Short mmCIF file of C-alpha atoms in Angstrom, two decimals:
data_model
loop_
_atom_site.label_atom_id
_atom_site.label_comp_id
_atom_site.label_asym_id
_atom_site.label_seq_id
_atom_site.Cartn_x
_atom_site.Cartn_y
_atom_site.Cartn_z
CA UNK V 1 -0.06 0.16 -0.05
CA UNK V 2 2.99 2.34 0.72
CA UNK V 3 4.50 1.27 -2.69
CA UNK V 4 0.67 2.58 -4.39
CA UNK V 5 0.77 6.03 -2.20
CA UNK V 6 4.10 6.80 -3.43
CA UNK V 7 3.47 5.74 -7.34
CA UNK V 8 0.71 8.06 -6.97
CA UNK V 9 2.25 11.20 -5.11
CA UNK V 10 5.38 11.22 -7.47
CA UNK V 11 2.59 10.55 -10.86
CA UNK V 12 0.84 13.42 -9.39
CA UNK V 13 3.56 15.62 -8.69
CA UNK V 14 5.13 15.51 -11.31
CA UNK V 15 2.64 14.71 -13.86
CA UNK V 16 3.87 11.38 -14.93
CA UNK V 17 1.53 8.76 -16.15
CA UNK V 18 1.58 5.28 -14.45
CA UNK V 19 0.52 2.23 -13.77
CA UNK V 20 -0.67 0.44 -10.26
CA UNK V 21 -1.33 -3.48 -11.00
CA UNK V 22 -2.10 -5.42 -7.54
CA UNK V 23 -0.77 -9.72 -8.17
CA UNK V 24 -1.72 -12.52 -7.05
CA UNK V 25 0.47 -15.44 -6.87
CA UNK V 26 2.67 -15.52 -9.79
CA UNK V 27 4.51 -18.91 -10.45
CA UNK V 28 6.61 -20.42 -12.94
CA UNK V 29 10.13 -21.98 -14.52
CA UNK V 30 12.90 -20.14 -12.76
CA UNK V 31 11.13 -18.89 -9.48
CA UNK V 32 13.14 -20.17 -6.39
CA UNK V 33 10.52 -21.90 -3.92
CA UNK V 34 10.04 -21.28 -0.16
CA UNK V 35 7.12 -21.66 2.41
CA UNK V 36 6.22 -18.10 2.81
CA UNK V 37 7.22 -17.39 -1.24
CA UNK V 38 6.80 -19.35 -4.07
CA UNK V 39 4.28 -21.98 -3.00
CA UNK V 40 4.10 -23.75 -6.78
CA UNK V 41 7.44 -24.20 -7.42
CA UNK V 42 7.74 -25.28 -3.52
CA UNK V 43 5.55 -27.97 -4.04
CA UNK V 44 6.40 -29.04 -7.50
CA UNK V 45 9.80 -28.84 -6.56
CA UNK V 46 9.37 -30.95 -3.56
CA UNK V 47 7.56 -33.47 -5.34
CA UNK V 48 10.38 -33.85 -7.75
CA UNK V 49 12.66 -34.21 -5.22
CA UNK V 50 10.99 -36.50 -2.80
CA UNK V 51 11.25 -34.96 -0.02
CA UNK V 52 8.27 -33.45 2.79
CA UNK V 53 6.25 -31.08 2.38
CA UNK V 54 3.35 -29.52 5.40
CA UNK V 55 -0.26 -28.22 5.37
CA UNK V 56 -0.15 -25.99 7.88
CA UNK V 57 -3.08 -24.40 9.90
CA UNK V 58 -7.21 -24.85 9.27
CA UNK V 59 -6.60 -28.47 10.38
CA UNK V 60 -3.63 -29.43 8.59
CA UNK V 61 -5.98 -30.23 5.58
CA UNK V 62 -4.54 -28.27 2.80
CA UNK V 63 -7.60 -26.93 1.91
CA UNK V 64 -6.21 -23.32 1.72
CA UNK V 65 -6.84 -22.03 -1.93
CA UNK V 66 -4.74 -19.57 -4.07
CA UNK V 67 -5.22 -18.66 -7.42
CA UNK V 68 -2.01 -18.81 -9.59
CA UNK V 69 -1.15 -16.47 -12.48
CA UNK V 70 1.85 -18.19 -15.17
CA UNK V 71 4.77 -15.30 -14.79
CA UNK V 72 4.22 -15.38 -18.75
CA UNK V 73 1.03 -13.88 -18.40
CA UNK V 74 1.87 -11.12 -15.98
CA UNK V 75 5.02 -10.15 -18.10
CA UNK V 76 2.60 -9.83 -21.47
CA UNK V 77 0.57 -7.41 -18.91
CA UNK V 78 2.90 -5.64 -17.44
CA UNK V 79 4.47 -4.62 -21.45
CA UNK V 80 1.23 -4.05 -22.89
CA UNK V 81 0.50 -1.41 -19.97
CA UNK V 82 4.30 -0.08 -20.33
CA UNK V 83 3.29 0.12 -24.67
CA UNK V 84 -0.18 1.89 -23.47
CA UNK V 85 0.15 3.44 -20.09
CA UNK V 86 -2.67 6.11 -21.11
CA UNK V 87 -4.94 3.27 -20.09
CA UNK V 88 -3.92 2.52 -17.44
CA UNK V 89 -3.11 6.35 -15.56
CA UNK V 90 -5.32 6.88 -12.35
CA UNK V 91 -6.33 3.37 -12.27
CA UNK V 92 -6.01 0.30 -9.75
CA UNK V 93 -6.19 -3.27 -10.92
CA UNK V 94 -5.97 -6.52 -9.89
CA UNK V 95 -4.04 -9.33 -12.24
CA UNK V 96 -4.35 -13.29 -11.01
CA UNK V 97 -5.44 -16.59 -12.28
CA UNK V 98 -8.76 -15.53 -11.10
CA UNK V 99 -11.48 -18.97 -10.73
CA UNK V 100 -10.26 -20.68 -13.28
CA UNK V 101 -7.05 -21.05 -12.21
CA UNK V 102 -7.71 -21.41 -8.46
CA UNK V 103 -6.20 -24.77 -6.74
CA UNK V 104 -6.26 -25.77 -2.66
CA UNK V 105 -2.77 -27.61 -1.53
CA UNK V 106 -4.51 -30.52 -1.57
CA UNK V 107 -5.68 -30.22 -4.93
CA UNK V 108 -1.87 -29.16 -5.80
CA UNK V 109 -0.51 -32.35 -4.38
CA UNK V 110 -2.06 -34.47 -6.58
CA UNK V 111 -1.62 -32.47 -9.68
CA UNK V 112 2.31 -32.49 -8.83
CA UNK V 113 1.96 -36.13 -8.19
CA UNK V 114 0.23 -36.19 -11.73
CA UNK V 115 2.70 -34.68 -13.07
CA UNK V 116 5.75 -36.38 -11.19
CA UNK V 117 4.68 -39.72 -11.63
CA UNK V 118 5.01 -40.28 -7.51
CA UNK V 119 3.39 -39.03 -4.24
CA UNK V 120 5.70 -37.64 -1.00
CA UNK V 121 5.02 -37.92 2.53
CA UNK V 122 2.68 -34.48 3.57
CA UNK V 123 2.83 -33.89 7.14
CA UNK V 124 -0.77 -32.28 8.86
CA UNK V 125 0.10 -29.24 11.08
CA UNK V 126 -3.25 -27.80 12.82
CA UNK V 127 -1.20 -24.66 14.53
CA UNK V 128 -2.70 -21.66 12.15
CA UNK V 129 -0.17 -19.03 11.53
CA UNK V 130 -1.19 -15.24 12.40
CA UNK V 131 -1.06 -14.04 8.98
CA UNK V 132 -2.50 -16.91 7.10
CA UNK V 133 -5.66 -16.80 4.93
CA UNK V 134 -7.62 -19.70 3.87
CA UNK V 135 -8.98 -18.70 0.34
CA UNK V 136 -7.41 -15.79 -1.64
CA UNK V 137 -8.84 -15.53 -5.28
CA UNK V 138 -8.12 -12.46 -7.79
CA UNK V 139 -10.61 -10.70 -9.05
CA UNK V 140 -9.38 -9.31 -12.40
CA UNK V 141 -12.63 -7.53 -13.51
CA UNK V 142 -12.36 -4.59 -14.06
CA UNK V 143 -8.95 -5.29 -16.20
CA UNK V 144 -10.75 -7.33 -17.90
CA UNK V 145 -13.74 -5.19 -18.52
CA UNK V 146 -10.81 -2.61 -19.70
CA UNK V 147 -8.67 -4.36 -21.88
CA UNK V 148 -10.43 -7.90 -22.46
CA UNK V 149 -7.94 -8.81 -20.05
CA UNK V 150 -7.69 -13.15 -18.57
CA UNK V 151 -5.08 -15.43 -17.77
CA UNK V 152 -3.63 -17.09 -20.87
CA UNK V 153 -1.97 -20.05 -19.24
CA UNK V 154 -4.02 -22.68 -17.26
CA UNK V 155 -2.83 -24.41 -14.41
CA UNK V 156 -1.62 -27.21 -15.98
CA UNK V 157 1.09 -25.15 -18.03
CA UNK V 158 1.90 -23.29 -14.86
CA UNK V 159 2.79 -26.82 -13.00
CA UNK V 160 4.52 -28.42 -16.94
CA UNK V 161 6.68 -25.66 -17.49
CA UNK V 162 8.43 -25.43 -13.95
CA UNK V 163 8.52 -29.02 -13.70
CA UNK V 164 10.22 -28.72 -17.30
CA UNK V 165 12.91 -26.18 -15.68
CA UNK V 166 13.28 -28.25 -12.63
CA UNK V 167 13.82 -31.42 -14.83
CA UNK V 168 16.20 -29.08 -16.88
CA UNK V 169 17.90 -27.77 -13.97
CA UNK V 170 17.67 -30.62 -11.42
CA UNK V 171 21.80 -30.68 -10.39
CA UNK V 172 22.00 -27.48 -9.39
CA UNK V 173 18.18 -26.88 -8.07
CA UNK V 174 18.62 -30.50 -5.72
CA UNK V 175 20.30 -29.22 -3.00
CA UNK V 176 18.46 -25.84 -2.54
CA UNK V 177 15.08 -28.03 -2.62
CA UNK V 178 15.95 -31.80 -0.53
#
């Protein structure tokens, strides 16, 4: 929020057009996933390397839901905004995978099992973390109405691209994820 206020103030003070876009979960090849950031890359890497994972909070069931946006969708949107800044100036937009690209941790585990061809151990931790949300799905309807934007890439594409990247860089990545 502070960054948005700085952008708005700078834009107004110097009469510069600007774009503010709030992105949901962005994922794809090249992302170094960890527990609090990069959940899609982390989840697939842990499956790929047969490491353990945890469902944390909300009873340890893995029913937390996030929407996921392929990094290429984010790049294409930002490029469009740069070249068409007047369409975005003075507005705040949300961009994310939306409902069609939403997935629970439990569903993510199943998808990763299908891609990697095996299951891994997933521990249930019932204690909830203070800032964790049960469900977050980006509402990109304003962006869709303004420029007819919607994500192009499916969840399957996000996860197969991550799998291919890990597979191509297995030696380098293995020590980071086991």
